[in-house]
Coordinates of C-alpha atoms and ligand atoms in Angstrom, one line a residue:
M1 CA 8.7 18.0 -4.4
T2 CA 9.3 20.2 -1.3
N3 CA 6.7 22.4 0.3
P4 CA 6.9 25.8 -1.5
E5 CA 7.3 28.8 0.8
P6 CA 4.4 31.3 1.0
G7 CA 4.5 33.8 -1.8
E8 CA 5.5 31.3 -4.5
T9 CA 3.1 31.4 -7.4
A10 CA 0.2 29.0 -7.3
A11 CA -0.9 27.2 -10.4
P12 CA -4.1 25.4 -9.4
E13 CA -5.8 23.3 -12.0
A14 CA -9.3 24.0 -11.0
G15 CA -12.2 21.5 -10.8
R16 CA -10.3 18.3 -10.4
D17 CA -12.2 17.2 -7.3
F18 CA -14.5 18.8 -4.8
I19 CA -11.9 19.3 -2.2
R20 CA -9.5 21.1 -4.6
D21 CA -12.5 23.2 -5.7
I22 CA -13.1 24.2 -2.0
V23 CA -9.4 25.1 -1.6
A24 CA -9.4 27.1 -4.8
G25 CA -12.5 28.9 -3.8
D26 CA -11.2 29.8 -0.3
L27 CA -8.0 31.1 -1.7
A28 CA -9.8 33.1 -4.4
A29 CA -12.0 34.6 -1.7
K30 CA -8.8 35.4 0.3
K31 CA -10.1 33.4 3.2
Y32 CA -6.6 32.3 3.9
P33 CA -3.2 33.6 2.7
Q34 CA -2.1 30.0 2.0
A35 CA -3.6 26.5 2.0
V36 CA -2.3 24.4 4.9
T37 CA -3.0 20.6 5.0
R38 CA -1.7 17.7 7.0
F39 CA -1.4 14.0 6.8
P40 CA -2.0 12.6 10.3
P41 CA -1.2 8.9 10.6
E42 CA -1.4 7.1 13.9
P43 CA 1.9 5.2 14.3
N44 CA 0.2 1.9 15.1
G45 CA 1.0 0.1 11.9
Y46 CA 2.5 0.5 8.4
L47 CA 1.0 2.7 5.8
H48 CA -1.1 1.1 3.1
I49 CA -2.2 2.1 -0.4
G50 CA -5.4 3.7 1.1
H51 CA -3.1 6.1 3.0
A52 CA -1.4 6.8 -0.3
K53 CA -4.6 8.3 -1.5
S54 CA -4.7 10.6 1.5
I55 CA -1.0 11.5 1.2
A56 CA -1.3 12.3 -2.4
L57 CA -4.4 14.4 -1.8
N58 CA -2.9 16.4 1.2
F59 CA 0.6 16.9 -0.2
G60 CA -0.9 17.3 -3.7
I61 CA -3.0 20.3 -2.6
A62 CA 0.0 21.9 -0.9
Q63 CA 2.0 21.5 -4.1
E64 CA -0.7 22.7 -6.5
F65 CA -1.7 25.7 -4.5
A66 CA 1.7 26.7 -3.2
G67 CA 0.7 25.9 0.3
R68 CA 2.3 23.5 2.7
C69 CA 1.5 20.0 4.1
H70 CA 2.5 18.8 7.5
L71 CA 3.3 15.3 8.5
R72 CA 1.8 14.9 11.9
F73 CA 1.9 11.8 14.0
D74 CA -1.3 11.3 15.9
D75 CA 0.5 9.6 18.7
T76 CA -2.2 9.7 21.5
N77 CA -2.3 6.0 22.3
P78 CA 1.0 4.8 23.6
V79 CA -0.4 1.3 24.1
K80 CA -0.5 0.6 20.3
E81 CA 2.2 2.9 19.0
E82 CA 5.8 2.2 18.3
Q83 CA 8.9 3.9 17.1
E84 CA 9.3 1.2 14.4
Y85 CA 6.0 2.5 12.9
I86 CA 7.0 6.1 13.1
D87 CA 10.3 5.4 11.2
A88 CA 8.5 3.2 8.6
I89 CA 5.8 5.9 8.0
K90 CA 8.4 8.6 7.3
A91 CA 10.3 6.3 4.9
D92 CA 7.1 5.4 3.1
V93 CA 5.9 9.0 2.6
K94 CA 9.4 9.8 1.2
W95 CA 9.4 6.8 -1.1
L96 CA 6.0 7.9 -2.4
G97 CA 7.7 11.1 -3.5
F98 CA 6.5 13.6 -0.9
D99 CA 8.4 15.8 1.5
W100 CA 7.2 17.6 4.6
G101 CA 10.4 19.7 4.8
K102 CA 10.6 21.2 8.2
H103 CA 6.9 20.5 9.0
L104 CA 7.2 17.3 11.0
Y105 CA 4.9 17.4 14.1
H106 CA 3.4 15.1 16.7
A107 CA 0.2 15.4 18.6
S108 CA 2.4 14.7 21.6
D109 CA 4.2 18.1 21.0
Y110 CA 0.9 19.7 22.2
F111 CA 0.2 17.6 25.2
E112 CA 0.9 20.4 27.7
Q113 CA -1.2 22.9 25.7
L114 CA -4.0 20.5 25.3
Y115 CA -4.0 19.8 29.0
Q116 CA -4.1 23.5 29.8
W117 CA -7.1 24.0 27.5
A118 CA -8.8 21.1 29.2
E119 CA -8.5 22.8 32.5
G120 CA -9.9 25.9 30.8
L121 CA -13.0 23.9 29.7
I122 CA -13.4 22.6 33.3
S123 CA -13.2 26.1 34.7
A124 CA -15.8 27.3 32.2
G125 CA -18.1 24.4 33.4
K126 CA -17.8 22.7 30.0
A127 CA -16.0 19.5 31.1
Y128 CA -16.2 17.2 34.1
V129 CA -14.5 14.2 35.6
D130 CA -16.6 11.1 35.4
D131 CA -16.1 8.1 37.7
Q132 CA -18.3 5.7 35.8
S133 CA -16.7 2.6 34.4
Q134 CA -16.1 2.3 30.7
E135 CA -19.0 -0.1 30.5
E136 CA -21.4 2.2 32.4
I137 CA -20.4 5.1 30.1
R138 CA -21.1 2.9 27.1
I139 CA -24.6 1.8 28.3
N140 CA -25.6 5.3 29.4
R141 CA -24.6 6.8 26.1
G142 CA -27.9 5.5 24.6
T143 CA -28.4 4.4 21.1
L144 CA -29.3 5.9 17.7
T145 CA -33.0 5.9 18.7
E146 CA -32.7 6.5 22.5
P147 CA -31.1 9.5 24.2
G148 CA -28.3 8.9 26.7
K149 CA -28.5 9.3 30.5
N150 CA -26.7 12.0 32.4
S151 CA -23.8 10.7 34.5
P152 CA -24.3 11.0 38.2
F153 CA -21.0 12.9 38.3
R154 CA -22.1 15.4 35.6
E155 CA -22.9 18.2 38.1
R156 CA -19.7 18.0 40.0
P157 CA -18.5 21.4 41.2
V158 CA -15.7 23.0 39.1
A159 CA -13.2 22.9 42.0
E160 CA -13.7 19.2 42.5
N161 CA -13.3 18.5 38.8
L162 CA -10.1 20.5 38.7
D163 CA -8.7 18.7 41.7
L164 CA -9.5 15.3 40.3
F165 CA -8.2 16.1 36.8
R166 CA -4.9 17.3 38.3
R167 CA -4.7 14.1 40.4
M168 CA -5.4 12.1 37.2
R169 CA -2.4 13.8 35.6
A170 CA -0.3 13.2 38.7
G171 CA -0.9 9.5 38.3
E172 CA -2.9 9.0 41.5
F173 CA -5.5 6.7 39.9
P174 CA -5.3 3.4 38.0
N175 CA -6.2 2.9 34.4
G176 CA -9.9 3.2 33.7
A177 CA -10.8 4.8 37.1
R178 CA -12.0 8.1 35.7
V179 CA -12.2 10.0 32.5
L180 CA -12.6 13.7 31.6
R181 CA -15.7 14.3 29.5
A182 CA -16.9 17.4 27.6
K183 CA -20.3 18.6 28.9
I184 CA -22.3 18.9 25.8
D185 CA -25.7 17.2 25.4
M186 CA -26.5 13.6 26.4
A187 CA -29.7 13.8 24.3
S188 CA -28.0 15.0 21.1
G189 CA -29.1 13.2 18.0
N190 CA -25.3 12.9 17.3
I191 CA -23.8 10.3 19.6
N192 CA -20.4 12.0 19.3
L193 CA -21.9 15.0 21.1
R194 CA -23.1 13.0 24.1
D195 CA -20.4 14.1 26.5
P196 CA -17.4 12.7 24.6
V197 CA -14.4 11.5 26.5
L198 CA -11.5 14.0 26.2
Y199 CA -8.9 12.3 28.5
R200 CA -8.4 8.8 29.8
I201 CA -5.9 7.5 32.4
L202 CA -3.2 5.3 30.9
H203 CA -0.1 4.3 32.7
A204 CA 2.1 3.5 29.7
T205 CA 5.4 4.6 28.2
H206 CA 5.1 6.8 25.3
P207 CA 7.7 6.6 22.4
R208 CA 8.3 10.4 22.7
T209 CA 7.1 11.6 26.1
G210 CA 8.2 8.5 28.1
N211 CA 6.5 8.3 31.4
T212 CA 5.7 12.0 31.8
W213 CA 2.0 11.5 31.2
K214 CA -0.5 9.3 33.0
I215 CA -3.4 10.7 31.0
Y216 CA -3.8 10.9 27.2
P217 CA -6.1 12.9 25.1
S218 CA -8.7 11.2 22.9
Y219 CA -8.4 11.4 19.1
D220 CA -11.3 13.8 18.9
Y221 CA -9.8 16.1 21.5
A222 CA -6.3 16.1 20.1
H223 CA -7.0 16.2 16.4
G224 CA -8.8 19.5 15.7
Q225 CA -6.7 21.3 18.3
S226 CA -3.5 20.1 16.8
D227 CA -4.8 21.3 13.4
A228 CA -5.6 24.7 15.0
I229 CA -2.2 25.0 16.6
E230 CA -0.4 24.3 13.3
G231 CA -2.6 26.7 11.3
V232 CA -4.1 24.0 9.2
T233 CA -6.8 25.5 6.9
H234 CA -8.3 22.4 5.3
S235 CA -8.3 19.3 7.6
V236 CA -9.1 16.5 5.2
C237 CA -10.1 13.1 6.5
T238 CA -12.2 10.1 5.5
L239 CA -16.0 9.8 5.6
E240 CA -16.2 7.9 8.9
F241 CA -15.3 11.2 10.6
E242 CA -18.2 13.1 9.1
D243 CA -20.3 12.6 12.3
H244 CA -17.4 13.8 14.3
R245 CA -17.3 17.2 12.6
P246 CA -19.9 18.8 15.0
L247 CA -17.6 17.8 17.9
Y248 CA -14.6 19.0 16.0
D249 CA -16.3 22.4 15.5
W250 CA -17.6 22.5 19.1
L251 CA -14.1 22.2 20.5
I252 CA -12.7 24.8 18.1
E253 CA -15.5 27.2 19.2
N254 CA -15.1 26.6 22.9
L255 CA -11.4 26.7 23.2
P256 CA -9.1 29.7 22.8
V257 CA -7.4 28.2 19.7
P258 CA -5.1 30.3 17.5
S259 CA -6.9 29.5 14.2
K260 CA -10.1 27.9 13.0
P261 CA -9.5 25.0 10.7
H262 CA -12.3 23.3 8.8
Q263 CA -12.8 19.6 8.4
Y264 CA -13.7 18.0 5.0
E265 CA -14.4 14.4 4.4
F266 CA -13.7 12.2 1.3
A267 CA -14.4 8.6 0.5
R268 CA -11.7 6.1 1.6
L269 CA -10.1 3.8 -0.9
N270 CA -11.3 0.2 -1.1
I271 CA -9.9 -2.2 -3.6
T272 CA -11.2 -5.6 -4.7
Y273 CA -9.4 -8.7 -3.3
T274 CA -7.8 -6.4 -0.7
L275 CA -8.3 -5.4 2.9
L276 CA -7.1 -2.0 3.9
S277 CA -7.6 -2.0 7.6
K278 CA -4.6 -1.7 9.9
R279 CA -6.3 -4.1 12.3
V280 CA -6.5 -6.8 9.7
L281 CA -3.0 -6.1 8.4
T282 CA -1.6 -6.3 11.9
E283 CA -3.3 -9.7 12.4
L284 CA -1.9 -11.0 9.1
V285 CA 1.6 -10.2 10.3
K286 CA 1.1 -11.4 13.9
Q287 CA -0.6 -14.7 12.9
G288 CA 2.1 -15.4 10.3
H289 CA -0.1 -15.4 7.2
V290 CA 2.6 -13.2 5.7
V291 CA 6.3 -12.9 6.4
G292 CA 6.0 -9.3 7.7
W293 CA 4.7 -5.8 7.0
D294 CA 6.8 -5.7 3.8
D295 CA 5.6 -9.1 2.5
P296 CA 5.2 -8.5 -1.2
R297 CA 1.6 -9.6 -1.0
M298 CA 0.7 -6.9 1.5
P299 CA -1.1 -3.8 0.3
T300 CA 1.3 -1.8 2.5
L301 CA 3.6 0.7 0.9
A302 CA 6.5 -1.3 2.3
G303 CA 5.1 -4.4 0.6
L304 CA 4.5 -2.7 -2.7
R305 CA 8.0 -1.4 -2.6
R306 CA 9.5 -4.8 -2.0
R307 CA 7.2 -6.2 -4.6
G308 CA 8.8 -3.8 -7.1
V309 CA 5.9 -1.5 -7.7
P310 CA 7.3 1.9 -8.7
P311 CA 6.1 4.9 -6.6
A312 CA 5.0 6.6 -9.8
A313 CA 2.5 3.8 -10.4
V314 CA 0.9 4.4 -7.0
R315 CA 0.7 8.1 -7.6
D316 CA -0.7 7.5 -11.1
F317 CA -3.3 5.1 -9.6
V318 CA -4.6 7.4 -6.9
K319 CA -4.7 10.2 -9.5
R320 CA -6.8 8.1 -11.8
I321 CA -9.3 7.1 -9.2
G322 CA -9.9 10.7 -8.1
V323 CA -11.4 11.9 -4.9
A324 CA -15.2 11.6 -4.3
K325 CA -17.7 12.0 -1.5
A326 CA -19.3 8.5 -1.9
N327 CA -17.7 5.3 -0.8
S328 CA -17.0 2.8 -3.6
T329 CA -14.6 -0.1 -4.4
V330 CA -12.0 0.1 -7.1
D331 CA -11.2 -2.9 -9.2
V332 CA -7.7 -4.2 -8.4
G333 CA -7.2 -4.3 -12.2
M334 CA -7.1 -0.5 -12.2
F335 CA -4.1 -0.6 -9.9
E336 CA -2.4 -3.3 -11.9
F337 CA -3.0 -1.2 -15.0
S338 CA -1.0 1.7 -13.5
V339 CA 1.7 -0.7 -12.5
R340 CA 2.1 -2.2 -16.0
E341 CA 2.0 1.3 -17.5
A342 CA 4.8 2.5 -15.4
L343 CA 6.9 -0.6 -15.8
N344 CA 6.4 -1.1 -19.5
K345 CA 8.0 2.3 -20.2
T346 CA 11.2 1.6 -18.3
A347 CA 11.8 -2.0 -17.5
L348 CA 14.6 -3.6 -19.5
R349 CA 13.7 -6.8 -21.3
R350 CA 15.4 -10.0 -20.3
M351 CA 14.9 -13.7 -20.8
A352 CA 14.1 -16.2 -18.0
V353 CA 12.7 -19.7 -18.1
L354 CA 10.3 -20.4 -15.1
R355 CA 9.9 -24.1 -15.6
P356 CA 12.7 -25.4 -17.8
L357 CA 12.5 -28.1 -20.4
K358 CA 15.7 -29.1 -22.1
V359 CA 16.1 -28.9 -25.9
V360 CA 18.9 -30.4 -27.9
I361 CA 19.5 -28.9 -31.4
E362 CA 20.7 -32.0 -33.1
N363 CA 22.2 -30.3 -36.2
Y364 CA 24.1 -27.7 -34.1
P365 CA 27.7 -28.6 -33.6
E366 CA 28.7 -29.9 -30.2
G367 CA 30.9 -27.4 -28.3
Q368 CA 30.0 -24.5 -30.6
T369 CA 28.4 -21.3 -29.3
E370 CA 27.6 -17.9 -30.9
Q371 CA 26.6 -14.5 -29.6
L372 CA 23.4 -13.0 -30.8
E373 CA 22.1 -9.5 -30.5
A374 CA 19.0 -8.8 -28.3
A375 CA 17.2 -5.5 -27.8
N376 CA 17.0 -4.2 -24.2
H377 CA 13.7 -2.4 -24.9
P378 CA 11.7 -2.9 -28.1
D379 CA 10.2 0.6 -28.1
D380 CA 13.4 2.4 -27.0
P381 CA 16.5 1.9 -29.1
A382 CA 18.4 4.2 -26.7
A383 CA 18.2 1.3 -24.2
G384 CA 20.7 -0.5 -26.4
T385 CA 21.3 -4.2 -27.0
R386 CA 23.1 -7.0 -25.3
K387 CA 24.6 -10.3 -26.4
I388 CA 22.9 -13.6 -25.7
T389 CA 24.5 -17.0 -26.2
F390 CA 23.1 -19.7 -28.6
S391 CA 24.3 -23.3 -28.3
R392 CA 23.4 -26.9 -28.9
E393 CA 21.6 -27.3 -25.6
L394 CA 18.9 -24.9 -24.7
Y395 CA 16.0 -24.5 -22.3
I396 CA 12.5 -23.5 -23.1
E397 CA 9.4 -23.2 -21.0
Q398 CA 7.6 -26.5 -20.3
D399 CA 4.3 -24.7 -21.1
D400 CA 5.5 -23.9 -24.6
F401 CA 5.5 -27.6 -25.6
M402 CA 2.7 -30.0 -26.0
E403 CA 3.1 -33.5 -27.4
N404 CA -0.5 -33.8 -28.5
P405 CA -1.6 -30.2 -29.0
P406 CA -5.2 -29.0 -29.5
K407 CA -5.9 -27.3 -32.8
K408 CA -5.2 -23.8 -31.5
F409 CA -1.9 -24.5 -29.8
F410 CA 0.7 -22.7 -32.0
R411 CA 3.8 -23.2 -29.9
L412 CA 6.1 -26.2 -30.1
S413 CA 4.9 -29.7 -30.7
P414 CA 6.3 -32.7 -32.7
G415 CA 6.8 -31.6 -36.3
K416 CA 6.0 -27.9 -35.7
E417 CA 8.3 -25.0 -36.4
V418 CA 8.6 -22.0 -34.1
R419 CA 10.9 -19.0 -33.7
L420 CA 13.3 -18.7 -30.9
R421 CA 13.5 -15.0 -30.0
Y422 CA 16.5 -13.2 -31.6
A423 CA 17.9 -16.6 -32.8
Y424 CA 16.6 -19.2 -35.2
F425 CA 13.6 -21.2 -36.3
I426 CA 13.6 -24.7 -34.8
T427 CA 11.5 -27.7 -35.5
C428 CA 10.7 -30.5 -33.0
K429 CA 11.8 -34.0 -34.2
S430 CA 11.2 -36.2 -31.2
V431 CA 10.4 -36.4 -27.5
I432 CA 12.5 -38.2 -24.8
K433 CA 10.8 -39.4 -21.7
N434 CA 11.8 -41.0 -18.4
D435 CA 10.5 -44.3 -17.0
K436 CA 7.5 -42.4 -15.4
G437 CA 6.5 -41.2 -18.9
E438 CA 7.5 -37.6 -18.2
I439 CA 9.0 -35.5 -20.9
T440 CA 12.7 -34.8 -20.1
E441 CA 14.1 -33.5 -23.3
L442 CA 13.1 -32.5 -26.8
R443 CA 15.3 -33.2 -29.9
C444 CA 15.0 -30.4 -32.4
V445 CA 16.7 -29.1 -35.5
Y446 CA 17.4 -25.5 -36.4
D447 CA 17.5 -23.7 -39.8
P448 CA 20.8 -21.9 -40.1
A449 CA 19.3 -19.6 -42.7
T450 CA 16.9 -18.1 -40.2
K451 CA 19.5 -16.4 -38.1
G452 CA 18.1 -13.3 -36.3
G453 CA 14.6 -14.9 -36.5
N454 CA 13.5 -14.4 -40.2
A455 CA 13.4 -16.9 -43.0
P456 CA 14.8 -15.8 -46.4
D457 CA 12.1 -17.7 -48.2
G458 CA 9.5 -15.6 -46.3
R459 CA 7.9 -18.6 -44.6
K460 CA 6.1 -17.7 -41.4
V461 CA 5.8 -19.3 -38.0
K462 CA 3.0 -18.6 -35.5
A463 CA 5.0 -18.5 -32.3
T464 CA 8.0 -16.7 -31.0
M465 CA 9.3 -18.2 -27.8
H466 CA 11.9 -17.2 -25.2
W467 CA 14.7 -19.5 -24.4
L468 CA 18.1 -19.8 -22.6
S469 CA 21.3 -21.4 -23.5
A470 CA 22.3 -24.2 -21.1
A471 CA 25.9 -23.0 -21.4
D472 CA 25.3 -19.8 -19.5
A473 CA 21.8 -19.9 -17.9
K474 CA 21.9 -19.0 -14.2
P475 CA 19.7 -20.6 -11.6
A476 CA 17.4 -18.3 -9.7
E477 CA 14.5 -18.5 -7.3
L478 CA 11.4 -16.8 -8.6
R479 CA 8.4 -15.9 -6.4
L480 CA 5.1 -15.4 -8.1
Y481 CA 2.3 -13.7 -6.2
N482 CA -1.4 -13.7 -6.4
P483 CA -3.9 -11.7 -4.4
L484 CA -4.0 -12.6 -0.7
F485 CA -7.7 -13.2 -0.8
T486 CA -9.9 -15.2 -3.2
N487 CA -13.0 -13.3 -2.3
P488 CA -13.4 -10.0 -4.3
A489 CA -14.9 -8.5 -1.2
P490 CA -12.9 -10.2 1.7
N491 CA -14.7 -10.3 5.0
A492 CA -12.7 -8.2 7.4
A493 CA -14.4 -9.9 10.4
N494 CA -13.3 -13.4 9.3
F495 CA -10.5 -12.7 6.8
A496 CA -8.8 -16.1 7.4
A497 CA -11.6 -17.8 5.6
D498 CA -11.0 -15.8 2.5
L499 CA -7.3 -16.2 2.4
N500 CA -5.9 -17.4 -0.9
P501 CA -3.9 -20.6 -0.3
A502 CA -2.1 -20.0 -3.6
S503 CA -1.0 -16.4 -3.0
L504 CA 2.7 -17.3 -3.2
E505 CA 4.2 -19.8 -5.7
T506 CA 7.9 -20.3 -5.3
L507 CA 9.8 -21.6 -8.4
R508 CA 13.2 -22.9 -7.2
T509 CA 14.5 -24.3 -10.4
A510 CA 14.0 -21.3 -12.7
L511 CA 16.8 -20.1 -15.0
V512 CA 17.7 -16.5 -16.0
E513 CA 20.1 -15.0 -18.5
P514 CA 23.4 -13.7 -17.1
A515 CA 22.4 -10.1 -17.6
V516 CA 19.7 -10.5 -15.0
I517 CA 22.2 -11.5 -12.3
A518 CA 24.7 -8.8 -13.4
G519 CA 22.1 -6.0 -13.7
D520 CA 21.2 -3.2 -11.5
D521 CA 20.0 -4.3 -8.1
S522 CA 16.9 -2.3 -7.7
E523 CA 15.3 -1.8 -11.0
P524 CA 12.4 -4.1 -12.2
M525 CA 13.0 -6.0 -15.4
Q526 CA 10.6 -7.6 -17.8
F527 CA 11.2 -11.3 -18.3
E528 CA 9.8 -11.6 -21.8
R529 CA 6.3 -13.2 -21.9
Q530 CA 6.4 -13.8 -18.1
G531 CA 6.0 -10.4 -16.5
Y532 CA 7.9 -7.9 -14.5
F533 CA 10.4 -9.0 -11.9
V534 CA 12.6 -7.3 -9.3
R535 CA 15.4 -8.6 -7.1
D536 CA 14.1 -9.4 -3.6
K537 CA 15.9 -8.2 -0.5
E538 CA 16.6 -11.8 0.5
S539 CA 18.6 -12.3 -2.7
G540 CA 22.2 -13.2 -2.2
A541 CA 25.2 -14.0 -4.3
G542 CA 24.7 -17.7 -4.0
K543 CA 21.0 -17.6 -4.3
P544 CA 19.4 -14.9 -6.5
V545 CA 15.7 -14.3 -5.7
F546 CA 13.3 -12.3 -7.8
N547 CA 9.8 -11.3 -7.1
R548 CA 7.3 -11.1 -9.9
V549 CA 5.9 -7.6 -9.6
I550 CA 3.0 -8.4 -11.9
G551 CA 2.3 -10.6 -15.0
L552 CA 2.0 -9.1 -18.4
R553 CA -1.8 -9.6 -18.6
D554 CA -4.6 -9.8 -16.1
T555 CA -5.5 -13.4 -15.7
F556 CA -6.1 -13.9 -12.0
A557 CA -9.1 -11.6 -11.4
K558 CA -11.1 -13.1 -14.3
E559 CA -10.5 -16.7 -13.3
T560 CA -11.0 -16.1 -9.6
A561 CA -14.3 -14.2 -10.2
K562 CA -15.5 -17.2 -12.2
E563 CA -14.5 -19.6 -9.5
H564 CA -16.1 -17.5 -6.9
A565 CA -19.3 -17.2 -8.8
K566 CA -19.5 -21.0 -8.9
K567 CA -19.4 -21.4 -5.1
Ligands
ATP1 P1 -7.2 1.9 9.6 O1 -8.7 2.2 9.6 O2 -6.8 1.1 8.5 O3 -6.7 1.6 10.9 P2 -6.8 4.7 10.0 O4 -7.6 5.6 9.2 O5 -7.2 4.5 11.4 O6 -6.6 3.3 9.2 P3 -4.7 6.6 10.3 O7 -3.3 6.4 10.6 O8 -5.5 7.3 11.3 O9 -5.3 5.1 10.0 O10 -4.9 7.3 8.9 C1 -4.2 8.4 8.5 C2 -5.0 9.1 7.5 O11 -5.2 8.3 6.3 C3 -6.4 9.5 8.0 O12 -6.7 10.8 7.6 C4 -7.3 8.5 7.3 O13 -8.5 9.1 7.0 C5 -6.5 8.2 6.0 N1 -6.9 6.9 5.5 C6 -6.8 5.7 6.1 N2 -7.3 4.7 5.4 C7 -7.6 5.2 4.2 C8 -8.1 4.7 3.0 N3 -8.4 3.4 2.8 N4 -8.4 5.6 1.9 C9 -8.1 6.9 2.1 N5 -7.6 7.4 3.2 C10 -7.3 6.7 4.2
MG2 MG1 -7.5 6.6 12.3

């Protein structure tokens, strides 16, 4: 999926969302020869699934309308930005399936040009150096109901402003001593137009420009001008920037920029049980609530990747939710639906026992084993089959047995017959317990006539269970994940209170069939009846570790919602 070059035929599917409608309309009206978009992350954290919505929108428009999409790092705040984040963001965009080709840019590429334009604004009497403290600026900005107060430095002569601004650049003043502000209107109904800050003094080392700069442009000053330099036509961002648009336009009108981009806003993605704020995600990492940015419980793209979520599932999800102008929250179940859909089609089926219970088949000869045929994918014969071993000693799931079952329990219990998948019918004869009264073993018998899982006399059983042969079951650590938060709408201001203490359950005594260990390293598998699993990066030869990507059915959301309602 590379950016097509201009002139390649466009095949827009009209009417999919209001932004694509605008792009289609502008191209039809020949307003631009080509649609140019950009994805502009600030490299101050890892990308999350909310960013995926923006990536898919911006790169999607470029693909669908034969335009191009730039990846531009909005690297204007060296205090919070790091090379690690720049590298991670690139890797994540690629993983998601998008390619910026040669169009990789940085706001820092434009620092000199932005500086020159700022001098131009000063010369035109449209910007001034303000010596007020940050606090004074904040107070004098006014409120939504009260106009702001002009700075005592607002009428400084042009020559003095130029001199001070050049000395700011030269590093003569400490952090916070002065700022450059646009001279717009301190009484504007839009607070963003009350002489916004364009430059601040910051003695910090920048990942790309090192110590060259002692002043850095604000987001508002850098963003639109970077768009204009790159020839971006449709500058798509989230709704919180709607009130910044008049400033975006003011700067474009008042600077000699080479093109006039237009900003459009769409609703950011919110998901239940999830916080999509880089500030919160950074805190989760720093405070050790998770093991890192790629913790499989994190909504980061790195976390989803490690969790085993296929990139196609993320693309499918953001396509399904669409792009709207009003903020809303999407049920996490919708995301999980896309994940299951993607995995169900491709994941090979395997057997694993999460919490093993030993079964001895009393009428199966000691020392004997046999190889049975098991399908790798029930809906896809092309996926082939594999051999699994049957023997006298087996393991089943503890949950699949009840000594005193309620009426509707159809799995194994004393006297009951069930099917072991791909093997035989077995009947439970007796239960062996330790001195604490815990069940340690079941004694069962099998019916040799039911090989393959069907009885020649046509008798039915109500349950088919997965199992493993003790002869070749392999130990593995399985990590089961639940949402990080128990509150469907976690409180970003006090997220620690909403953390789910049971977000990770580690099963250290699980068993898996040999094909799981021998299989492809990176592809998720379905452990029958238990969900989709993928090998974790911590997995080693001596200690295989698998993450549960997702269960086969949605149980958490419903149960947690019930619990939450009771509180
Ligand atoms: P946060 O608020 O989590 O710190 P941000 O918006 O400040 O994120 P940026 O790196 O500036 O992070 O975001 C890059 C782009 O991704 C922006 O255009 C932003 O609007 C968009 N974006 C960020 N979060 C979401 C979201 N939840 N849904 C859709 N788009 C988003
Ligand atoms: Mg931002």
